[in-house]
Tab-separated table of C-alpha atoms and ligand atoms in Angstrom:
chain	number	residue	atom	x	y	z
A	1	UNK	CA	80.887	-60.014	25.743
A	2	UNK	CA	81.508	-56.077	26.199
A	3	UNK	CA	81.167	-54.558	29.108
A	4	UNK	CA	78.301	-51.265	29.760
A	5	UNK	CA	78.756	-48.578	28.088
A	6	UNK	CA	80.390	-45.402	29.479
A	7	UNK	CA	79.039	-42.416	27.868
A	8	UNK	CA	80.410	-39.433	28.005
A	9	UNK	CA	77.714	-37.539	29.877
A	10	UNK	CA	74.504	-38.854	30.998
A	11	UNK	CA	71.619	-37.933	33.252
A	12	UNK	CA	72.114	-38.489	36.944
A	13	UNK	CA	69.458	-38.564	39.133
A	14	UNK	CA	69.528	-37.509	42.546
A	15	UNK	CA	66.625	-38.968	43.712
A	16	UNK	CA	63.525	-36.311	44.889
A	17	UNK	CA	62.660	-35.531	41.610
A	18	UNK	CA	60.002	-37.819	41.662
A	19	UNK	CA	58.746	-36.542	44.585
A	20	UNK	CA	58.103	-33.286	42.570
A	21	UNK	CA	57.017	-34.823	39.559
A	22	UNK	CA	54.464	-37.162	41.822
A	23	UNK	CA	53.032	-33.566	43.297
A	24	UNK	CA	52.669	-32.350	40.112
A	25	UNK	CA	50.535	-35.583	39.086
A	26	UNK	CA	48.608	-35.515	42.565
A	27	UNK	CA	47.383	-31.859	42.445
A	28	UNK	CA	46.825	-31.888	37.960
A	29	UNK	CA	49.521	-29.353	37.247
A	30	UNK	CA	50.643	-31.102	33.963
A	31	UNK	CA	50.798	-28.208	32.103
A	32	UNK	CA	53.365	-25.012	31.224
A	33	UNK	CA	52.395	-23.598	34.677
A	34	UNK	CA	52.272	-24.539	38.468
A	35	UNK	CA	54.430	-24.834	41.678
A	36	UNK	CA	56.928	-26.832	40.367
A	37	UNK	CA	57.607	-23.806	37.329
A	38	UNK	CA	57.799	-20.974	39.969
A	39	UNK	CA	60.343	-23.391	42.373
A	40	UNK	CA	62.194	-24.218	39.861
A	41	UNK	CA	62.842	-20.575	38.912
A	42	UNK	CA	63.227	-19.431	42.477
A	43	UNK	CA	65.805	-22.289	43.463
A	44	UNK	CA	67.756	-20.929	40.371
A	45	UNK	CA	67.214	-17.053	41.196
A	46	UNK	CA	68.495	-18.303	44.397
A	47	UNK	CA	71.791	-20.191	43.132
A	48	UNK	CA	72.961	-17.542	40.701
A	49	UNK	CA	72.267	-14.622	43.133
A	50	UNK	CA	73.532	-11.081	41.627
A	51	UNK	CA	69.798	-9.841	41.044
A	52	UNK	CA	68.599	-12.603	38.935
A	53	UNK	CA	65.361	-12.861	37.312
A	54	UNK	CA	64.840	-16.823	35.687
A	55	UNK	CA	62.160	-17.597	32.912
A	56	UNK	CA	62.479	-21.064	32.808
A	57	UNK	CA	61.948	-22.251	29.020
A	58	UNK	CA	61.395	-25.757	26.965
A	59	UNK	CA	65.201	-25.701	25.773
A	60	UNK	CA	68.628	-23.479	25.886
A	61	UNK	CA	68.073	-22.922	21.953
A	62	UNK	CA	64.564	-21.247	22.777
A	63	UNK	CA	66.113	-19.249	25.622
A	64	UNK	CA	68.752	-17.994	22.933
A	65	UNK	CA	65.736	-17.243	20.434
A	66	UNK	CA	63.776	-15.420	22.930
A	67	UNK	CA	66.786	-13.131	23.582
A	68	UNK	CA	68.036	-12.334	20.511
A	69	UNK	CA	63.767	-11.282	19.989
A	70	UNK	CA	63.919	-9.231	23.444
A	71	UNK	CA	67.512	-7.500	21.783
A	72	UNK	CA	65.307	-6.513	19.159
A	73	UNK	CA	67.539	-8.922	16.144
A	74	UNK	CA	65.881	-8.962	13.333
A	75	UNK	CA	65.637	-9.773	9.375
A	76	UNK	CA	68.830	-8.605	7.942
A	77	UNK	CA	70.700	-7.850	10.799
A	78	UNK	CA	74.392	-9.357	12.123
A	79	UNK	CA	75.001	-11.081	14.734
A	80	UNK	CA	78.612	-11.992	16.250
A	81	UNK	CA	78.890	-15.564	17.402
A	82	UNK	CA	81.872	-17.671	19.113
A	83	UNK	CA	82.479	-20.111	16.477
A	84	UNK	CA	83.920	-22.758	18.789
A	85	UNK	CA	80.699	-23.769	20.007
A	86	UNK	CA	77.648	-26.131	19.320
A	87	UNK	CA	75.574	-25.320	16.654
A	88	UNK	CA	72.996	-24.095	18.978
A	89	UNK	CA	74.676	-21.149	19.893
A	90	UNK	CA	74.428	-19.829	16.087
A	91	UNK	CA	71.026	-21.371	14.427
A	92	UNK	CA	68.551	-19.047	16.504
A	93	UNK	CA	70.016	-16.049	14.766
A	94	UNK	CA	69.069	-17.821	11.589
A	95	UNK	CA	65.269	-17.896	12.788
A	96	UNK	CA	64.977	-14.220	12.846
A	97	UNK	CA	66.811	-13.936	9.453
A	98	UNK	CA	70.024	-12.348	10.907
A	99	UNK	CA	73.676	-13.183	10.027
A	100	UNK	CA	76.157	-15.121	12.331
A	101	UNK	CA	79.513	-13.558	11.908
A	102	UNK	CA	81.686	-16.045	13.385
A	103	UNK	CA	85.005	-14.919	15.714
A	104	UNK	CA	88.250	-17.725	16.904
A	105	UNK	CA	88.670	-18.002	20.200
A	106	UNK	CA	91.804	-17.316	21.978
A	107	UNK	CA	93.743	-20.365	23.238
A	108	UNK	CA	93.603	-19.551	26.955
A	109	UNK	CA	90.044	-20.419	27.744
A	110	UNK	CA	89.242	-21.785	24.227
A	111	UNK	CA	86.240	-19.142	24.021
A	112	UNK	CA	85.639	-15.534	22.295
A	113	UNK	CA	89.489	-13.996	21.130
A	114	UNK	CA	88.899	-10.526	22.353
A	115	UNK	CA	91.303	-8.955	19.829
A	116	UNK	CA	89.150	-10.472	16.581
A	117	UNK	CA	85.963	-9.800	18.274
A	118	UNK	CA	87.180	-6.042	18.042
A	119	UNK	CA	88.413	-6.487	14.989
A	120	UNK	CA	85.313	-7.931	13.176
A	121	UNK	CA	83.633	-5.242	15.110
A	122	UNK	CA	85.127	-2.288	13.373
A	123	UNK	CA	85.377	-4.212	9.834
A	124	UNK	CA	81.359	-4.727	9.966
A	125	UNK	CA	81.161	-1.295	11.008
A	126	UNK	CA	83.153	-0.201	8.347
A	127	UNK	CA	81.649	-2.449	5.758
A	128	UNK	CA	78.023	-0.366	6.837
A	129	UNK	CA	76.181	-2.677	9.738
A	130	UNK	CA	77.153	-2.263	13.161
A	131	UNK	CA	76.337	-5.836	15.209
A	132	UNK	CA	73.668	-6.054	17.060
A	133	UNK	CA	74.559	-8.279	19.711
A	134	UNK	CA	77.377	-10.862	20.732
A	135	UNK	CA	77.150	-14.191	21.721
A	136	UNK	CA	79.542	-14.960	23.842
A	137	UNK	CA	79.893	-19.101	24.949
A	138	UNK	CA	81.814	-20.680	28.464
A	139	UNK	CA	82.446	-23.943	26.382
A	140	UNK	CA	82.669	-27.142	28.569
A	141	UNK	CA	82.101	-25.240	31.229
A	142	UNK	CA	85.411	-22.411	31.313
A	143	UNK	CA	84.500	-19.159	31.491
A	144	UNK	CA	85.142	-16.997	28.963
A	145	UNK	CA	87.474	-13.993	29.315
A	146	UNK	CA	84.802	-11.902	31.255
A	147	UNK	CA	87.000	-8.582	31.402
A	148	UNK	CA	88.264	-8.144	28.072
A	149	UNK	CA	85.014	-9.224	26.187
A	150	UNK	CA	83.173	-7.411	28.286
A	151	UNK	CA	85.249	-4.154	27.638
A	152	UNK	CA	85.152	-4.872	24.050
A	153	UNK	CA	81.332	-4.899	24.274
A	154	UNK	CA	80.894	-1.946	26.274
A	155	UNK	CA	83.166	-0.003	24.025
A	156	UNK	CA	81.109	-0.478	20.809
A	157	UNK	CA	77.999	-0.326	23.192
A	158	UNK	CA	76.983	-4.010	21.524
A	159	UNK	CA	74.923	-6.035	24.362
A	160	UNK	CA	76.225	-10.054	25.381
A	161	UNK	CA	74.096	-12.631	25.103
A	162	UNK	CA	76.074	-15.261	27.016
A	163	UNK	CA	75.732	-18.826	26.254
A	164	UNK	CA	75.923	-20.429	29.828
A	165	UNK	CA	74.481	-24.132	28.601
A	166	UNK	CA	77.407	-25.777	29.975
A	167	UNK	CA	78.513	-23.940	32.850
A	168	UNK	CA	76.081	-24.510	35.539
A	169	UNK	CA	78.321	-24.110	38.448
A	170	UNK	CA	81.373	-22.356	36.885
A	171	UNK	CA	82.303	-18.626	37.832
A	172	UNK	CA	84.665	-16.385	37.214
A	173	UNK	CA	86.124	-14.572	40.414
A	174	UNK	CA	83.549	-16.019	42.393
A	175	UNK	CA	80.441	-14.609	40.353
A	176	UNK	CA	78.371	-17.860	38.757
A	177	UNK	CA	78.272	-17.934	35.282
A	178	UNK	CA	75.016	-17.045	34.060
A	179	UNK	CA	75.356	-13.659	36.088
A	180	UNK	CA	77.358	-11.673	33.082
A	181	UNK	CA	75.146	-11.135	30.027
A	182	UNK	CA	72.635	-8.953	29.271
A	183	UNK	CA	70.873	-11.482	29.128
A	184	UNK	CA	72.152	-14.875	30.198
A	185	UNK	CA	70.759	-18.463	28.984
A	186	UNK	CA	70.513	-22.356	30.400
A	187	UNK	CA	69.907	-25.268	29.403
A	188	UNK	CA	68.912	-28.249	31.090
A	189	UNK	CA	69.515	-30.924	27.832
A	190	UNK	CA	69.713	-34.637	28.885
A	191	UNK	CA	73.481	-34.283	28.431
A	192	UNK	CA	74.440	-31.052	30.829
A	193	UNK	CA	75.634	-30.636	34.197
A	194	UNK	CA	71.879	-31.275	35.432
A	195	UNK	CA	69.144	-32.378	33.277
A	196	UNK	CA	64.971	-31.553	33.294
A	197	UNK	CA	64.751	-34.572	30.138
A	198	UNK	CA	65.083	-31.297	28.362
A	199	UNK	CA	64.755	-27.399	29.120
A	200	UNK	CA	66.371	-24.203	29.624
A	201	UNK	CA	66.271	-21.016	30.969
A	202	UNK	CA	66.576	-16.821	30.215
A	203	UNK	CA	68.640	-15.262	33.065
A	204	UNK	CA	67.963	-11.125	33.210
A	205	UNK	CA	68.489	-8.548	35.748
A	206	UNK	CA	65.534	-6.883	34.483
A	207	UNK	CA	61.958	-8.576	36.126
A	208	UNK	CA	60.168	-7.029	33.418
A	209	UNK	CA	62.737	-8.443	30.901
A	210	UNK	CA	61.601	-11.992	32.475
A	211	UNK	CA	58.133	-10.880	32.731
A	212	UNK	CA	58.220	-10.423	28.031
A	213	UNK	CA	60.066	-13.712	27.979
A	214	UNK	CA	57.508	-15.387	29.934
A	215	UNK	CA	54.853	-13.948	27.744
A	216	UNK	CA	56.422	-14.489	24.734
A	217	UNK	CA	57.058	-17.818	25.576
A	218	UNK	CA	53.530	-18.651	26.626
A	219	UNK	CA	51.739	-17.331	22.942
A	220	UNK	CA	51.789	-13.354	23.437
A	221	UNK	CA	48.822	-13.604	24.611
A	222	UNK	CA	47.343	-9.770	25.470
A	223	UNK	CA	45.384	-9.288	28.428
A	224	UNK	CA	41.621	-9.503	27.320
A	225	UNK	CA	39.267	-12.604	28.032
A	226	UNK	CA	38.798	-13.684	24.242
A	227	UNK	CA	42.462	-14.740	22.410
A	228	UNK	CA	44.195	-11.366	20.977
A	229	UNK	CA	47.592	-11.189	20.051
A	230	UNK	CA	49.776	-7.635	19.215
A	231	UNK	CA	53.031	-9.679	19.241
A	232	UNK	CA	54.298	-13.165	17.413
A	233	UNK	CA	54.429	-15.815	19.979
A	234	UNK	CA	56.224	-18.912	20.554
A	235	UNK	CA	55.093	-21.893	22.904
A	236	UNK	CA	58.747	-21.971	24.498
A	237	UNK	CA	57.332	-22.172	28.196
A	238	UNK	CA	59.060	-25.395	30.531
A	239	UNK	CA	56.333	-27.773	31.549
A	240	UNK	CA	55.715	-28.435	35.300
A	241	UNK	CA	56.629	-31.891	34.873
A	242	UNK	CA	60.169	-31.092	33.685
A	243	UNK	CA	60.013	-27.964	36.046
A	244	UNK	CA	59.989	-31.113	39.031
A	245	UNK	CA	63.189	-32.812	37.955
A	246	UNK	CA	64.835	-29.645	37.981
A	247	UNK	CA	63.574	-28.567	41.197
A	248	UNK	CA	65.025	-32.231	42.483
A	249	UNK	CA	68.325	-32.017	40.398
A	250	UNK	CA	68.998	-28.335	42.349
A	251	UNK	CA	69.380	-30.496	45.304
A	252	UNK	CA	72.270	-32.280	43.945
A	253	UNK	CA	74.508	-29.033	42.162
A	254	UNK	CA	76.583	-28.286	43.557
A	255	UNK	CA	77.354	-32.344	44.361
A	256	UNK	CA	78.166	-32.720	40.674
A	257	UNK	CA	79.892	-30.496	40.309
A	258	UNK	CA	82.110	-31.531	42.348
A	259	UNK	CA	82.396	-34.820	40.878
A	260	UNK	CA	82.280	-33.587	37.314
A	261	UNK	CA	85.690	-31.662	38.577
A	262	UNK	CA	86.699	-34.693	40.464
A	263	UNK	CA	86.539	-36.541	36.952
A	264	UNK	CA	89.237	-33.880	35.837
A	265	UNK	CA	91.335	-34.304	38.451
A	266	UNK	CA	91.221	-38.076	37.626
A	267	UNK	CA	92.398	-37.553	34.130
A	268	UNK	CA	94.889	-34.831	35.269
A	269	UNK	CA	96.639	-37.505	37.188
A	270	UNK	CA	96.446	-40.016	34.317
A	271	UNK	CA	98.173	-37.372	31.979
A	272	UNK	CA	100.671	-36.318	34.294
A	273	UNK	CA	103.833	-36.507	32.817
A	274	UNK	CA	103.125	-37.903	29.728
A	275	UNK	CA	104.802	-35.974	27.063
A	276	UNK	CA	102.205	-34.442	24.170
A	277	UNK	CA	98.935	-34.585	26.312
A	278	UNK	CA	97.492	-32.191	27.661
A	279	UNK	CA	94.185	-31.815	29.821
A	280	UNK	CA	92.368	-28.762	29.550
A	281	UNK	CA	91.894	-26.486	32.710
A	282	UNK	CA	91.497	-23.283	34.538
A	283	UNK	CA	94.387	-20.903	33.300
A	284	UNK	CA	94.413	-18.689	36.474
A	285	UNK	CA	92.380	-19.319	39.984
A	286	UNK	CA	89.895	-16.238	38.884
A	287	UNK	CA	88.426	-19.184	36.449
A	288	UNK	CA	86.644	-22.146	37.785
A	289	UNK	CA	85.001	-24.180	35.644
A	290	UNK	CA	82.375	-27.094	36.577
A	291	UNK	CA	84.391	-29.268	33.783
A	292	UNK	CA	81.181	-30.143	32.142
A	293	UNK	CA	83.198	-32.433	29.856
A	294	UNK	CA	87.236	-33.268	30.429
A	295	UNK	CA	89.046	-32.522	27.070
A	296	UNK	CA	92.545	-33.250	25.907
A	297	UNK	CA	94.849	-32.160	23.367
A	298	UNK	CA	97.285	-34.384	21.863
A	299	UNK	CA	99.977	-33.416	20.036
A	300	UNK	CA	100.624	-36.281	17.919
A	301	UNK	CA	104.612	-35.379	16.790
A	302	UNK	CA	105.320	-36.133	20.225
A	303	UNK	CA	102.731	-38.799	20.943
A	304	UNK	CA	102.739	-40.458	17.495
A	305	UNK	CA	98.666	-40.979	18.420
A	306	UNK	CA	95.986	-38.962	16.850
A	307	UNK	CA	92.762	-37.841	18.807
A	308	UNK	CA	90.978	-40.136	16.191
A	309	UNK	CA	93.308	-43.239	17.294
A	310	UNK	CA	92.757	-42.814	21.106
A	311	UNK	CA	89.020	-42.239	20.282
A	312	UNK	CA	88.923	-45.769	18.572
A	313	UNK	CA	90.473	-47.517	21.166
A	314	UNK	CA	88.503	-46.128	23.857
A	315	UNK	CA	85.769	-47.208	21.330
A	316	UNK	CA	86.789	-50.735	21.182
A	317	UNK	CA	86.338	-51.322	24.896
A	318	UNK	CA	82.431	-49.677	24.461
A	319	UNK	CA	84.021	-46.314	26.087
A	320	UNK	CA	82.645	-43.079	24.241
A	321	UNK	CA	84.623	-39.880	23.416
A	322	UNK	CA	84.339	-37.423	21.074
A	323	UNK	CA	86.290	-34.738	18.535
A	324	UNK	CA	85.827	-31.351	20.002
A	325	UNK	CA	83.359	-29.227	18.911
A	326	UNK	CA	83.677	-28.844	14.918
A	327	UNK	CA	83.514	-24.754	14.806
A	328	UNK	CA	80.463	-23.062	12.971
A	329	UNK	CA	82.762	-21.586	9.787
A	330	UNK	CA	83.488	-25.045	9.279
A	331	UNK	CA	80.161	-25.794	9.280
A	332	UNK	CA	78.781	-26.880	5.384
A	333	UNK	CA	75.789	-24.666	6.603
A	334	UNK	CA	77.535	-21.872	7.373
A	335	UNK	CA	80.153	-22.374	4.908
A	336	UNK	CA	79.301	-18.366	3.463
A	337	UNK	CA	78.886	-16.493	6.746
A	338	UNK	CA	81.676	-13.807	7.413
A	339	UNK	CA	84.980	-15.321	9.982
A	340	UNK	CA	87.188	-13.418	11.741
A	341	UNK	CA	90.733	-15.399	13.342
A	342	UNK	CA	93.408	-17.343	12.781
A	343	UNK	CA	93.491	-21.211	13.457
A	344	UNK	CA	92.624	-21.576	17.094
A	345	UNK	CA	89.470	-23.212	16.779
A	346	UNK	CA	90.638	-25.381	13.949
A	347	UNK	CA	93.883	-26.784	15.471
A	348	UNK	CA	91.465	-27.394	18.554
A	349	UNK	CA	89.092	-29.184	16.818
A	350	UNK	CA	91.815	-31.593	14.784
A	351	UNK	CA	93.656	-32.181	18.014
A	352	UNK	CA	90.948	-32.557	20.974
A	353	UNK	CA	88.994	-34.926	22.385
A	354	UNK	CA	86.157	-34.998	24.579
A	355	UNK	CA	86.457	-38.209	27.342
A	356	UNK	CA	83.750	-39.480	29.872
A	357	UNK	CA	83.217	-37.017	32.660
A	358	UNK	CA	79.625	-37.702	33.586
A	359	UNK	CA	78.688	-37.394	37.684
A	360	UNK	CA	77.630	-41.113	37.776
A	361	UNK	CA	80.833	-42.911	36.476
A	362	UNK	CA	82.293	-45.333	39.512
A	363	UNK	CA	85.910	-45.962	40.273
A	364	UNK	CA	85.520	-49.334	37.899
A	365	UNK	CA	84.444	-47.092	35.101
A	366	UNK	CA	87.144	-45.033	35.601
A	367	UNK	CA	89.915	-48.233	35.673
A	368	UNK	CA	88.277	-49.455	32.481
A	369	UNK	CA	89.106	-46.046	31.230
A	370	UNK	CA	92.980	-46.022	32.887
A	371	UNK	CA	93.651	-49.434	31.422
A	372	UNK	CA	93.296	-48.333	27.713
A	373	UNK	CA	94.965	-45.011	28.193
A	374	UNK	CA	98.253	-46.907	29.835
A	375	UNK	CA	97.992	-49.468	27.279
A	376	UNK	CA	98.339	-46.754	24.314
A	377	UNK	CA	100.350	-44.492	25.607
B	401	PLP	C1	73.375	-27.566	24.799
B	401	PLP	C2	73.798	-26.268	24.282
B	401	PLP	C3	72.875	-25.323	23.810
B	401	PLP	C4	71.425	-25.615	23.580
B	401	PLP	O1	70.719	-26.078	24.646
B	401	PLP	P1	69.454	-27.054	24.424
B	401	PLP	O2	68.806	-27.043	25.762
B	401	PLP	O3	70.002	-28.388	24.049
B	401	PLP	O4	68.592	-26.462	23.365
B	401	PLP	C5	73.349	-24.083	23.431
B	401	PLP	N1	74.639	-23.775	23.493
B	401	PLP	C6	75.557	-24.659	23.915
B	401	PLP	C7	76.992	-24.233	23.970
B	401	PLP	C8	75.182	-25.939	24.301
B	401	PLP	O5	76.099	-26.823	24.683
């Protein structure tokens, strides 16, 4: 018989988020609105610090939606988009009838290559569009190369949206990520670093920036007693039930994010050594990432393995990995949107793989996972 499955990231409880939930029950706030909604928003206003205004939303992909809308995207615009990144990241600029024009990422932090981010900048430029904004990702958690996109950005006066949905917890010189965009997005997916059952969140330093996302989110409703509308609205708002876990799962942060890292260290020491495996990590201290998910490259000259062999084994003995994210302009959907880089992202995605680096896995999850690695290797 096989033994439980380890997945590669699942939700982890802490244990008060019923205790919100139950107050939500015991007082009728089961809607989009109530104590738990404000909290919620507050504990994470709190966490992030630098001026931070939360709108706390039904999902990351709405929170990227409702910024590209409050950037003022639109039909025929273009829109530049890490391409090493869930899909996510890029589909909401499809909803307003904008462009992705997908960038490589650099090989450092496995995000946005600064140098074909400029490039594609002054080639769309050149070819009659200027971009009108950037999303920029911190994939599995690293930050991206804050400085040098940011300069880029600033230079061609092109605002970030920065795709945060996996680095709850990470920072880069000490500032959390979620802190750097113009405007800044969550998300609190089943999968992430801490989970609502589903939900995300817009991060601004603007309150009246928060203020539009809230009403957008909530139907654009305008302020008279009967239902008028001047704007398109989307029902995007988080519920007060989800709002509850999340208020429960703050509680327990900065705890898994220590084990998440923990789980790094763990396969840090199982690769050390070992010729043609590498695990991915911070490349100076400025980064820190919360290691949402533990990846490794394998070069399989030296290993004679490929990512796809190790991920079958692991398989066999009911332990889940994954391939790295497959990048966007590899994407059948996106097969005819512009791309600007080299092979980065490809050679990533053909040599990576994702292992188990949830919160919750115990030290006999992690010897089930040893045992096959020694025996392959
Ligand atoms: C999960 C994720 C999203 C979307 O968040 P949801 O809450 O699942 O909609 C966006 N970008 C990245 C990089 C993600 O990993």
């Amino acid at each position: 018989m096989k033994e439980n499955k380890i997945w590669l990231s699942s939700p982890h409880m802490g244990g008060t988020e019923q205790k919100f939930v139950k107050e939500a029950f015991d007082t009728n706030w089961v809607a989009p609105l109530g104590a738990n909604v404000d909290g919620f928003e507050t504990d994470l206003e709190t966490y992030l610090q630098e001026e931070s205004y939360v709108a706390v939303l039904s999902s990351g992909t709405a929170a990227i939606h409702l910024a590209l809308v409050l950037l003022g995207v639109t039909y025929g615009d273009e829109v530049l988009c890490q391409s090493f990144t869930f899909s996510a990241s890029a589909n909401p600029i499809t909803y307003q009838g904008a462009t992705p024009i997908f960038i490589d990422s650099e090989s450092d932090t496995w995000n946005l290559c600064p140098r074909h981010l400029e490039e594609a900048i002054i080639d769309r430029i050149k070819k009659g569009k200027k971009p009108k904004a950037i999303v920029a990702v911190h994939l599995y958690g690293m930050p991206y190369k804050i400085e040098a996109i940011n300069a880029v950005a600033q230079k061609y006066e092109i605002p970030i949206i920065e795709d945060s949905a996996e680095a709850l917890g990470s920072a880069y010189k000490e500032q959390k990520c979620g802190t750097f965009g113009d405007i800044s997005i969550l998300s609190f997916n089943g999968n992430k670093i801490i989970t609502t059952s589903g939900g995300g969140a817009l991060v601004t330093k603007n309150s009246s920036i928060k203020e539009k996302a809230i009403f957008l989110s909530s139907q654009a409703r305008d302020n008279a007693p009967h239902y008028q509308h001047s704007h398109i609205g989307y029902n995007y708002r988080m519920s007060n039930i989800c709002a509850g876990i999340g208020r429960g799962q703050m509680e327990v942060l900065d705890a898994h994010v220590n084990l998440r890292r923990a789980m790094n260290d763990f396969y840090q020491g199982i690769f050390n050594g070992v010729v043609g495996v590498s695990v991915f990590k911070e490349p100076t201290n400025d980064f820190y990432s919360n290691h949402w998910l533990s990846c490794i490259l394998i070069d399989k000259q030296l290993t004679n393995l490929s990512s796809e062999h190790i991920r079958l084994a692991l398989n066999e003995e009911n332990i889940e990995s994954r391939p790295l994210w497959k990048p966007m302009h590899l994407q059948p959907i996106f097969k005819d949107a512009p791309y600007y880089g080299d092979k980065v992202a490809e050679n990533l995605f053909s040599n990576g793989l994702c292992l188990p680096s949830g919160s919750n896995l115990t030290l006999k999850d992690q010897d089930r996972i040893e045992k096959v690695f020694k025996t392959i290797l």
